[in-house]
Amino acid sequence: MTKLSIASWNVNSVRLRAEPLIAPFVAKAQPDVLCLQEIKCLEEQFPEKTFRAMGYEHFHIRGQKGMHGVAIASKLPLEDLGDEAICPREEARHQRVGVAGIELHNFYVPAGGDEPDVETNPRFAHKLEFVDRMRDYFGARNTKKDKILILGDFNIAPTENDVWSHKQLLKVISHTPVEVEKLNAVIDAGDFVDVAREVIPEPEKIYTWWSYRARDYKASNRGRRLDHIWVTPPLKDAALAKGRDGFRIYEPERGREKPSDHVPVVLDLVL
């Protein structure tokens, strides 16, 4: 059996944070595959040289000028499996590769703006349609047989203990009932296993994001679990083989100088 370590991190500008934040994290965590969201650059602007110095030799990048964007850096070969038409606006928010016999999807789901009303807020309507397309795509797949792992910034905290206050956030985008319902429909459609909640059962709180608006994120600790790693049934044993020790949230990264508002999430699979 072999171990495959996969990390997910919304870095909020890869060029800004590659050397001061991502490189030190990689030196500590040593993920074999690093999936990034919100890279905010074109493919040719990705700082590949910096990532090669970290030990990564294989890259798959879906960039966009100044916003959005997803990228995968890997120590193992990557197979380009082609992108799916999941984003209604054709923004750089999804990529699909093969690595070590796994079909890996990296997602950056739209945040959705501030007003949870599809009539007055097109960004929220866009987000809900994106999640519906995820549901339809995985619902059409044979997820009971296919080894699929999806991860990224889903921008939805699905359970009551994935937010600092369930009651206070029911009308706040990322935890509204309609978003939670639609994300749960993706889980059901793909028979997905939410790895975090398998190894860290409720009612324990789990956060991966803290707002920039908080002067001291640690003191207020008003977090949300927006970053996820899910697997289909054929990968469940591999994903849970190391139990809680195999799933790690690197919270201290939120306290670095000029950090992202998200922190890295890492899963060790035993294949």
PDB file of C-alpha atoms in Angstrom:
ATOM      1  CA  MET A   1       0.000   0.000   0.000  1.00  0.00           C
ATOM      2  CA  THR A   2       1.088   3.537  -0.717  1.00  0.00           C
ATOM      3  CA  LYS A   3       0.171   6.898   0.807  1.00  0.00           C
ATOM      4  CA  LEU A   4      -1.063   9.737  -1.350  1.00  0.00           C
ATOM      5  CA  SER A   5      -1.329  13.144   0.320  1.00  0.00           C
ATOM      6  CA  ILE A   6      -3.612  15.717  -1.308  1.00  0.00           C
ATOM      7  CA  ALA A   7      -3.997  19.337  -0.158  1.00  0.00           C
ATOM      8  CA  SER A   8      -6.620  21.949  -0.998  1.00  0.00           C
ATOM      9  CA  TRP A   9      -6.168  25.677  -0.410  1.00  0.00           C
ATOM     10  CA  ASN A  10      -7.891  28.835  -1.579  1.00  0.00           C
ATOM     11  CA  VAL A  11      -4.799  31.037  -1.617  1.00  0.00           C
ATOM     12  CA  ASN A  12      -6.416  34.276  -2.857  1.00  0.00           C
ATOM     13  CA  SER A  13      -3.609  35.115  -5.349  1.00  0.00           C
ATOM     14  CA  VAL A  14      -0.935  32.529  -6.017  1.00  0.00           C
ATOM     15  CA  ARG A  15       1.668  35.061  -7.144  1.00  0.00           C
ATOM     16  CA  LEU A  16       1.287  37.051  -3.923  1.00  0.00           C
ATOM     17  CA  ARG A  17       1.518  34.041  -1.617  1.00  0.00           C
ATOM     18  CA  ALA A  18       3.647  31.409  -3.381  1.00  0.00           C
ATOM     19  CA  GLU A  19       6.976  32.206  -1.727  1.00  0.00           C
ATOM     20  CA  PRO A  20       6.022  33.707   1.659  1.00  0.00           C
ATOM     21  CA  LEU A  21       3.134  31.356   2.531  1.00  0.00           C
ATOM     22  CA  ILE A  22       2.728  28.369   0.221  1.00  0.00           C
ATOM     23  CA  ALA A  23       6.390  27.312   0.189  1.00  0.00           C
ATOM     24  CA  PRO A  24       6.707  27.170   4.018  1.00  0.00           C
ATOM     25  CA  PHE A  25       3.423  25.255   4.234  1.00  0.00           C
ATOM     26  CA  VAL A  26       4.611  22.719   1.643  1.00  0.00           C
ATOM     27  CA  ALA A  27       7.878  22.275   3.550  1.00  0.00           C
ATOM     28  CA  LYS A  28       5.857  21.290   6.640  1.00  0.00           C
ATOM     29  CA  ALA A  29       2.962  19.328   5.162  1.00  0.00           C
ATOM     30  CA  GLN A  30       4.704  17.778   2.129  1.00  0.00           C
ATOM     31  CA  PRO A  31       1.560  17.079   0.072  1.00  0.00           C
ATOM     32  CA  ASP A  32       2.079  15.000  -3.055  1.00  0.00           C
ATOM     33  CA  VAL A  33      -0.657  16.934  -4.834  1.00  0.00           C
ATOM     34  CA  LEU A  34      -1.502  20.571  -4.128  1.00  0.00           C
ATOM     35  CA  CYS A  35      -4.838  21.913  -5.385  1.00  0.00           C
ATOM     36  CA  LEU A  36      -5.260  25.668  -5.331  1.00  0.00           C
ATOM     37  CA  GLN A  37      -8.261  27.927  -5.830  1.00  0.00           C
ATOM     38  CA  GLU A  38      -8.604  31.643  -6.571  1.00  0.00           C
ATOM     39  CA  ILE A  39      -5.141  31.828  -8.127  1.00  0.00           C
ATOM     40  CA  LYS A  40      -6.053  35.148  -9.823  1.00  0.00           C
ATOM     41  CA  CYS A  41      -3.729  34.836 -12.805  1.00  0.00           C
ATOM     42  CA  LEU A  42      -3.516  33.566 -16.359  1.00  0.00           C
ATOM     43  CA  GLU A  43      -1.911  30.186 -17.009  1.00  0.00           C
ATOM     44  CA  GLU A  44       1.301  31.728 -18.342  1.00  0.00           C
ATOM     45  CA  GLN A  45       1.549  33.910 -15.203  1.00  0.00           C
ATOM     46  CA  PHE A  46       1.528  30.975 -12.790  1.00  0.00           C
ATOM     47  CA  PRO A  47       4.826  30.976 -10.795  1.00  0.00           C
ATOM     48  CA  GLU A  48       5.863  27.526 -11.957  1.00  0.00           C
ATOM     49  CA  LYS A  49       9.540  28.077 -11.128  1.00  0.00           C
ATOM     50  CA  THR A  50       8.681  28.654  -7.459  1.00  0.00           C
ATOM     51  CA  PHE A  51       6.633  25.462  -7.342  1.00  0.00           C
ATOM     52  CA  ARG A  52       9.366  23.443  -9.022  1.00  0.00           C
ATOM     53  CA  ALA A  53      11.654  24.569  -6.222  1.00  0.00           C
ATOM     54  CA  MET A  54       9.096  23.073  -3.806  1.00  0.00           C
ATOM     55  CA  GLY A  55       9.436  19.701  -5.552  1.00  0.00           C
ATOM     56  CA  TYR A  56       6.515  19.807  -7.973  1.00  0.00           C
ATOM     57  CA  GLU A  57       7.142  18.776 -11.574  1.00  0.00           C
ATOM     58  CA  HIS A  58       3.637  18.395 -13.007  1.00  0.00           C
ATOM     59  CA  PHE A  59       1.073  21.168 -13.454  1.00  0.00           C
ATOM     60  CA  HIS A  60      -2.517  21.594 -14.605  1.00  0.00           C
ATOM     61  CA  ILE A  61      -3.732  25.191 -14.612  1.00  0.00           C
ATOM     62  CA  ARG A  62      -6.994  26.872 -15.475  1.00  0.00           C
ATOM     63  CA  GLY A  63      -6.357  30.593 -15.176  1.00  0.00           C
ATOM     64  CA  GLN A  64      -8.305  33.796 -15.600  1.00  0.00           C
ATOM     65  CA  LYS A  65      -7.087  37.366 -15.675  1.00  0.00           C
ATOM     66  CA  GLY A  66      -7.158  38.925 -12.218  1.00  0.00           C
ATOM     67  CA  MET A  67      -9.825  36.673 -10.719  1.00  0.00           C
ATOM     68  CA  HIS A  68     -10.979  33.120 -10.049  1.00  0.00           C
ATOM     69  CA  GLY A  69      -8.717  30.371 -11.415  1.00  0.00           C
ATOM     70  CA  VAL A  70      -7.720  26.902 -10.215  1.00  0.00           C
ATOM     71  CA  ALA A  71      -4.428  25.041 -10.385  1.00  0.00           C
ATOM     72  CA  ILE A  72      -2.919  21.687  -9.474  1.00  0.00           C
ATOM     73  CA  ALA A  73       0.788  21.149  -8.753  1.00  0.00           C
ATOM     74  CA  SER A  74       1.849  17.539  -8.358  1.00  0.00           C
ATOM     75  CA  LYS A  75       4.882  15.378  -7.669  1.00  0.00           C
ATOM     76  CA  LEU A  76       3.135  12.632  -9.648  1.00  0.00           C
ATOM     77  CA  PRO A  77       2.155  12.705 -13.329  1.00  0.00           C
ATOM     78  CA  LEU A  78      -1.191  14.315 -14.127  1.00  0.00           C
ATOM     79  CA  GLU A  79      -3.524  13.248 -16.918  1.00  0.00           C
ATOM     80  CA  ASP A  80      -5.714  15.978 -18.387  1.00  0.00           C
ATOM     81  CA  LEU A  81      -9.206  14.451 -18.416  1.00  0.00           C
ATOM     82  CA  GLY A  82     -10.863  17.502 -19.932  1.00  0.00           C
ATOM     83  CA  ASP A  83     -13.070  20.066 -18.269  1.00  0.00           C
ATOM     84  CA  GLU A  84     -16.819  19.802 -17.856  1.00  0.00           C
ATOM     85  CA  ALA A  85     -19.279  22.612 -18.597  1.00  0.00           C
ATOM     86  CA  ILE A  86     -20.172  23.130 -14.954  1.00  0.00           C
ATOM     87  CA  CYS A  87     -19.736  26.901 -14.610  1.00  0.00           C
ATOM     88  CA  PRO A  88     -22.665  28.726 -16.268  1.00  0.00           C
ATOM     89  CA  ARG A  89     -20.447  31.734 -17.005  1.00  0.00           C
ATOM     90  CA  GLU A  90     -17.504  29.670 -18.259  1.00  0.00           C
ATOM     91  CA  GLU A  91     -15.236  31.106 -15.584  1.00  0.00           C
ATOM     92  CA  ALA A  92     -12.075  29.283 -14.507  1.00  0.00           C
ATOM     93  CA  ARG A  93     -13.603  27.464 -11.542  1.00  0.00           C
ATOM     94  CA  HIS A  94     -13.125  23.764 -12.233  1.00  0.00           C
ATOM     95  CA  GLN A  95     -10.535  21.312 -13.495  1.00  0.00           C
ATOM     96  CA  ARG A  96     -10.382  17.536 -13.802  1.00  0.00           C
ATOM     97  CA  VAL A  97      -7.261  15.347 -13.874  1.00  0.00           C
ATOM     98  CA  GLY A  98      -6.205  11.782 -13.326  1.00  0.00           C
ATOM     99  CA  VAL A  99      -3.534  11.080 -10.711  1.00  0.00           C
ATOM    100  CA  ALA A 100      -2.467   7.748  -9.187  1.00  0.00           C
ATOM    101  CA  GLY A 101      -5.595   6.033 -10.529  1.00  0.00           C
ATOM    102  CA  ILE A 102      -7.933   8.674  -9.076  1.00  0.00           C
ATOM    103  CA  GLU A 103     -10.163  11.101 -10.938  1.00  0.00           C
ATOM    104  CA  LEU A 104      -9.522  14.395  -9.154  1.00  0.00           C
ATOM    105  CA  HIS A 105     -11.784  17.450  -9.428  1.00  0.00           C
ATOM    106  CA  ASN A 106     -10.715  20.846  -8.108  1.00  0.00           C
ATOM    107  CA  PHE A 107     -13.596  23.307  -7.583  1.00  0.00           C
ATOM    108  CA  TYR A 108     -13.919  26.979  -6.791  1.00  0.00           C
ATOM    109  CA  VAL A 109     -17.657  27.471  -6.317  1.00  0.00           C
ATOM    110  CA  PRO A 110     -18.844  31.103  -6.663  1.00  0.00           C
ATOM    111  CA  ALA A 111     -19.178  32.966  -3.373  1.00  0.00           C
ATOM    112  CA  GLY A 112     -22.579  34.355  -4.351  1.00  0.00           C
ATOM    113  CA  GLY A 113     -22.424  37.964  -3.218  1.00  0.00           C
ATOM    114  CA  ASP A 114     -24.210  39.388  -0.191  1.00  0.00           C
ATOM    115  CA  GLU A 115     -27.973  39.146  -0.741  1.00  0.00           C
ATOM    116  CA  PRO A 116     -29.488  35.620  -0.740  1.00  0.00           C
ATOM    117  CA  ASP A 117     -32.130  36.454  -3.337  1.00  0.00           C
ATOM    118  CA  VAL A 118     -31.894  35.142  -6.898  1.00  0.00           C
ATOM    119  CA  GLU A 119     -34.239  37.875  -8.175  1.00  0.00           C
ATOM    120  CA  THR A 120     -32.123  40.775  -6.982  1.00  0.00           C
ATOM    121  CA  ASN A 121     -28.661  39.165  -6.863  1.00  0.00           C
ATOM    122  CA  PRO A 122     -27.399  37.545 -10.109  1.00  0.00           C
ATOM    123  CA  ARG A 123     -24.273  36.331  -8.324  1.00  0.00           C
ATOM    124  CA  PHE A 124     -26.372  34.219  -5.966  1.00  0.00           C
ATOM    125  CA  ALA A 125     -28.371  32.809  -8.881  1.00  0.00           C
ATOM    126  CA  HIS A 126     -25.062  31.961 -10.563  1.00  0.00           C
ATOM    127  CA  LYS A 127     -23.861  30.125  -7.464  1.00  0.00           C
ATOM    128  CA  LEU A 128     -27.007  28.030  -7.151  1.00  0.00           C
ATOM    129  CA  GLU A 129     -26.929  27.101 -10.831  1.00  0.00           C
ATOM    130  CA  PHE A 130     -23.276  26.082 -10.511  1.00  0.00           C
ATOM    131  CA  VAL A 131     -24.102  23.730  -7.624  1.00  0.00           C
ATOM    132  CA  ASP A 132     -27.074  22.326  -9.542  1.00  0.00           C
ATOM    133  CA  ARG A 133     -24.747  21.536 -12.436  1.00  0.00           C
ATOM    134  CA  MET A 134     -22.407  19.739 -10.050  1.00  0.00           C
ATOM    135  CA  ARG A 135     -25.383  17.653  -8.895  1.00  0.00           C
ATOM    136  CA  ASP A 136     -26.437  16.812 -12.441  1.00  0.00           C
ATOM    137  CA  TYR A 137     -22.918  15.941 -13.562  1.00  0.00           C
ATOM    138  CA  PHE A 138     -22.113  13.576 -10.702  1.00  0.00           C
ATOM    139  CA  GLY A 139     -25.638  12.181 -10.727  1.00  0.00           C
ATOM    140  CA  ALA A 140     -24.966  10.953 -14.255  1.00  0.00           C
ATOM    141  CA  ARG A 141     -21.702   9.265 -13.277  1.00  0.00           C
ATOM    142  CA  ASN A 142     -21.240   5.728 -11.988  1.00  0.00           C
ATOM    143  CA  THR A 143     -19.900   6.896  -8.650  1.00  0.00           C
ATOM    144  CA  LYS A 144     -20.400   3.503  -7.028  1.00  0.00           C
ATOM    145  CA  LYS A 145     -17.586   2.175  -9.221  1.00  0.00           C
ATOM    146  CA  ASP A 146     -15.496   5.204 -10.212  1.00  0.00           C
ATOM    147  CA  LYS A 147     -12.686   6.387  -7.925  1.00  0.00           C
ATOM    148  CA  ILE A 148     -13.510  10.084  -7.741  1.00  0.00           C
ATOM    149  CA  LEU A 149     -12.216  12.674  -5.280  1.00  0.00           C
ATOM    150  CA  ILE A 150     -13.559  16.210  -5.348  1.00  0.00           C
ATOM    151  CA  LEU A 151     -12.250  19.079  -3.294  1.00  0.00           C
ATOM    152  CA  GLY A 152     -11.869  22.809  -3.118  1.00  0.00           C
ATOM    153  CA  ASP A 153     -13.568  25.937  -1.900  1.00  0.00           C
ATOM    154  CA  PHE A 154     -17.259  25.069  -2.154  1.00  0.00           C
ATOM    155  CA  ASN A 155     -18.232  28.321  -0.398  1.00  0.00           C
ATOM    156  CA  ILE A 156     -20.979  26.518   1.543  1.00  0.00           C
ATOM    157  CA  ALA A 157     -20.895  25.419   5.169  1.00  0.00           C
ATOM    158  CA  PRO A 158     -23.455  22.586   5.221  1.00  0.00           C
ATOM    159  CA  THR A 159     -24.029  21.635   8.861  1.00  0.00           C
ATOM    160  CA  GLU A 160     -24.940  23.567  11.996  1.00  0.00           C
ATOM    161  CA  ASN A 161     -21.499  22.918  13.432  1.00  0.00           C
ATOM    162  CA  ASP A 162     -19.694  24.117  10.307  1.00  0.00           C
ATOM    163  CA  VAL A 163     -20.410  27.721  11.326  1.00  0.00           C
ATOM    164  CA  TRP A 164     -19.867  29.705  14.502  1.00  0.00           C
ATOM    165  CA  SER A 165     -23.592  30.420  14.868  1.00  0.00           C
ATOM    166  CA  HIS A 166     -26.215  28.453  12.961  1.00  0.00           C
ATOM    167  CA  LYS A 167     -29.088  30.764  13.917  1.00  0.00           C
ATOM    168  CA  GLN A 168     -27.245  33.982  13.108  1.00  0.00           C
ATOM    169  CA  LEU A 169     -26.056  32.750   9.705  1.00  0.00           C
ATOM    170  CA  LEU A 170     -29.282  31.248   8.362  1.00  0.00           C
ATOM    171  CA  LYS A 171     -29.794  34.325   6.188  1.00  0.00           C
ATOM    172  CA  VAL A 172     -26.108  34.811   5.370  1.00  0.00           C
ATOM    173  CA  ILE A 173     -24.823  33.474   2.061  1.00  0.00           C
ATOM    174  CA  SER A 174     -22.771  30.286   2.560  1.00  0.00           C
ATOM    175  CA  HIS A 175     -25.164  28.827   5.142  1.00  0.00           C
ATOM    176  CA  THR A 176     -28.655  29.574   3.847  1.00  0.00           C
ATOM    177  CA  PRO A 177     -31.068  26.628   3.741  1.00  0.00           C
ATOM    178  CA  VAL A 178     -31.266  26.675  -0.059  1.00  0.00           C
ATOM    179  CA  GLU A 179     -27.482  26.427  -0.403  1.00  0.00           C
ATOM    180  CA  VAL A 180     -27.241  23.646   2.150  1.00  0.00           C
ATOM    181  CA  GLU A 181     -30.053  21.747   0.449  1.00  0.00           C
ATOM    182  CA  LYS A 182     -28.390  22.015  -2.940  1.00  0.00           C
ATOM    183  CA  LEU A 183     -24.964  20.968  -1.639  1.00  0.00           C
ATOM    184  CA  ASN A 184     -26.509  17.967   0.112  1.00  0.00           C
ATOM    185  CA  ALA A 185     -28.129  17.083  -3.222  1.00  0.00           C
ATOM    186  CA  VAL A 186     -24.630  16.909  -4.746  1.00  0.00           C
ATOM    187  CA  ILE A 187     -23.557  14.529  -1.983  1.00  0.00           C
ATOM    188  CA  ASP A 188     -26.607  12.339  -2.580  1.00  0.00           C
ATOM    189  CA  ALA A 189     -26.237  12.398  -6.371  1.00  0.00           C
ATOM    190  CA  GLY A 190     -22.629  11.273  -6.240  1.00  0.00           C
ATOM    191  CA  ASP A 191     -22.866   8.989  -3.186  1.00  0.00           C
ATOM    192  CA  PHE A 192     -20.083  11.121  -1.775  1.00  0.00           C
ATOM    193  CA  VAL A 193     -18.408  10.681   1.585  1.00  0.00           C
ATOM    194  CA  ASP A 194     -17.702  13.994   3.349  1.00  0.00           C
ATOM    195  CA  VAL A 195     -14.319  13.024   4.776  1.00  0.00           C
ATOM    196  CA  ALA A 196     -14.156  15.760   7.411  1.00  0.00           C
ATOM    197  CA  ARG A 197     -17.442  14.754   9.004  1.00  0.00           C
ATOM    198  CA  GLU A 198     -16.567  11.066   8.866  1.00  0.00           C
ATOM    199  CA  VAL A 199     -13.446  11.545  10.960  1.00  0.00           C
ATOM    200  CA  ILE A 200     -14.605  14.563  13.008  1.00  0.00           C
ATOM    201  CA  PRO A 201     -18.256  13.844  13.861  1.00  0.00           C
ATOM    202  CA  GLU A 202     -20.681  16.482  15.021  1.00  0.00           C
ATOM    203  CA  PRO A 203     -21.210  18.335  17.283  1.00  0.00           C
ATOM    204  CA  GLU A 204     -17.527  19.270  17.097  1.00  0.00           C
ATOM    205  CA  LYS A 205     -17.019  22.554  15.256  1.00  0.00           C
ATOM    206  CA  ILE A 206     -14.874  22.597  12.112  1.00  0.00           C
ATOM    207  CA  TYR A 207     -13.713  25.803  10.415  1.00  0.00           C
ATOM    208  CA  THR A 208     -11.486  26.427   7.381  1.00  0.00           C
ATOM    209  CA  TRP A 209     -12.266  30.122   6.791  1.00  0.00           C
ATOM    210  CA  TRP A 210     -12.287  33.281   8.909  1.00  0.00           C
ATOM    211  CA  SER A 211     -13.316  36.687   7.562  1.00  0.00           C
ATOM    212  CA  TYR A 212     -10.773  39.391   6.891  1.00  0.00           C
ATOM    213  CA  ARG A 213     -13.139  41.760   8.710  1.00  0.00           C
ATOM    214  CA  ALA A 214     -12.176  40.309  12.090  1.00  0.00           C
ATOM    215  CA  ARG A 215      -9.302  42.189  13.709  1.00  0.00           C
ATOM    216  CA  ASP A 216      -8.288  39.075  15.613  1.00  0.00           C
ATOM    217  CA  TYR A 217      -9.670  35.981  13.912  1.00  0.00           C
ATOM    218  CA  LYS A 218      -8.611  33.742  16.784  1.00  0.00           C
ATOM    219  CA  ALA A 219     -10.242  35.814  19.514  1.00  0.00           C
ATOM    220  CA  SER A 220     -13.611  36.072  17.778  1.00  0.00           C
ATOM    221  CA  ASN A 221     -13.286  32.632  16.126  1.00  0.00           C
ATOM    222  CA  ARG A 222     -16.265  33.265  13.871  1.00  0.00           C
ATOM    223  CA  GLY A 223     -15.325  30.654  11.340  1.00  0.00           C
ATOM    224  CA  ARG A 224     -17.024  28.571   8.688  1.00  0.00           C
ATOM    225  CA  ARG A 225     -16.169  25.263   6.988  1.00  0.00           C
ATOM    226  CA  LEU A 226     -16.152  26.255   3.337  1.00  0.00           C
ATOM    227  CA  ASP A 227     -13.359  23.965   2.092  1.00  0.00           C
ATOM    228  CA  HIS A 228     -14.146  20.325   1.494  1.00  0.00           C
ATOM    229  CA  ILE A 229     -12.745  16.960   0.434  1.00  0.00           C
ATOM    230  CA  TRP A 230     -15.235  14.290  -0.653  1.00  0.00           C
ATOM    231  CA  VAL A 231     -14.748  10.829  -2.122  1.00  0.00           C
ATOM    232  CA  THR A 232     -16.935   8.275  -3.856  1.00  0.00           C
ATOM    233  CA  PRO A 233     -17.521   4.850  -2.215  1.00  0.00           C
ATOM    234  CA  PRO A 234     -14.586   3.079  -3.943  1.00  0.00           C
ATOM    235  CA  LEU A 235     -12.206   5.511  -2.202  1.00  0.00           C
ATOM    236  CA  LYS A 236     -13.869   5.537   1.209  1.00  0.00           C
ATOM    237  CA  ASP A 237     -11.570   2.972   2.839  1.00  0.00           C
ATOM    238  CA  ALA A 238      -8.478   4.694   1.424  1.00  0.00           C
ATOM    239  CA  ALA A 239      -9.660   8.097   2.644  1.00  0.00           C
ATOM    240  CA  LEU A 240     -10.531   6.926   6.152  1.00  0.00           C
ATOM    241  CA  ALA A 241      -7.651   4.476   6.634  1.00  0.00           C
ATOM    242  CA  LYS A 242      -5.680   6.841   8.889  1.00  0.00           C
ATOM    243  CA  GLY A 243      -8.759   8.160  10.669  1.00  0.00           C
ATOM    244  CA  ARG A 244      -8.564  11.624  12.146  1.00  0.00           C
ATOM    245  CA  ASP A 245      -4.779  11.668  11.796  1.00  0.00           C
ATOM    246  CA  GLY A 246      -5.191  11.445   8.031  1.00  0.00           C
ATOM    247  CA  PHE A 247      -7.277  14.613   7.741  1.00  0.00           C
ATOM    248  CA  ARG A 248      -5.661  17.859   8.809  1.00  0.00           C
ATOM    249  CA  ILE A 249      -6.695  21.510   8.837  1.00  0.00           C
ATOM    250  CA  TYR A 250      -3.720  23.870   9.059  1.00  0.00           C
ATOM    251  CA  GLU A 251      -5.376  26.624  11.077  1.00  0.00           C
ATOM    252  CA  PRO A 252      -2.132  28.481  11.989  1.00  0.00           C
ATOM    253  CA  GLU A 253      -1.802  29.537   8.347  1.00  0.00           C
ATOM    254  CA  ARG A 254      -4.649  32.014   8.954  1.00  0.00           C
ATOM    255  CA  GLY A 255      -2.462  33.852  11.444  1.00  0.00           C
ATOM    256  CA  ARG A 256       0.480  34.471   9.095  1.00  0.00           C
ATOM    257  CA  GLU A 257       1.377  37.888   7.772  1.00  0.00           C
ATOM    258  CA  LYS A 258      -0.914  38.837   4.851  1.00  0.00           C
ATOM    259  CA  PRO A 259      -2.684  35.446   4.839  1.00  0.00           C
ATOM    260  CA  SER A 260      -5.512  34.068   2.773  1.00  0.00           C
ATOM    261  CA  ASP A 261      -8.837  34.005   4.601  1.00  0.00           C
ATOM    262  CA  HIS A 262      -8.883  30.235   3.974  1.00  0.00           C
ATOM    263  CA  VAL A 263      -6.489  27.658   5.403  1.00  0.00           C
ATOM    264  CA  PRO A 264      -5.166  24.468   3.800  1.00  0.00           C
ATOM    265  CA  VAL A 265      -6.945  21.135   4.222  1.00  0.00           C
ATOM    266  CA  VAL A 266      -4.934  17.931   3.721  1.00  0.00           C
ATOM    267  CA  LEU A 267      -6.012  14.320   3.296  1.00  0.00           C
ATOM    268  CA  ASP A 268      -3.772  11.247   3.340  1.00  0.00           C
ATOM    269  CA  LEU A 269      -5.137   8.364   1.329  1.00  0.00           C
ATOM    270  CA  VAL A 270      -3.820   4.829   1.780  1.00  0.00           C
ATOM    271  CA  LEU A 271      -4.100   3.194  -1.639  1.00  0.00           C
TER     272      LEU A 271
END
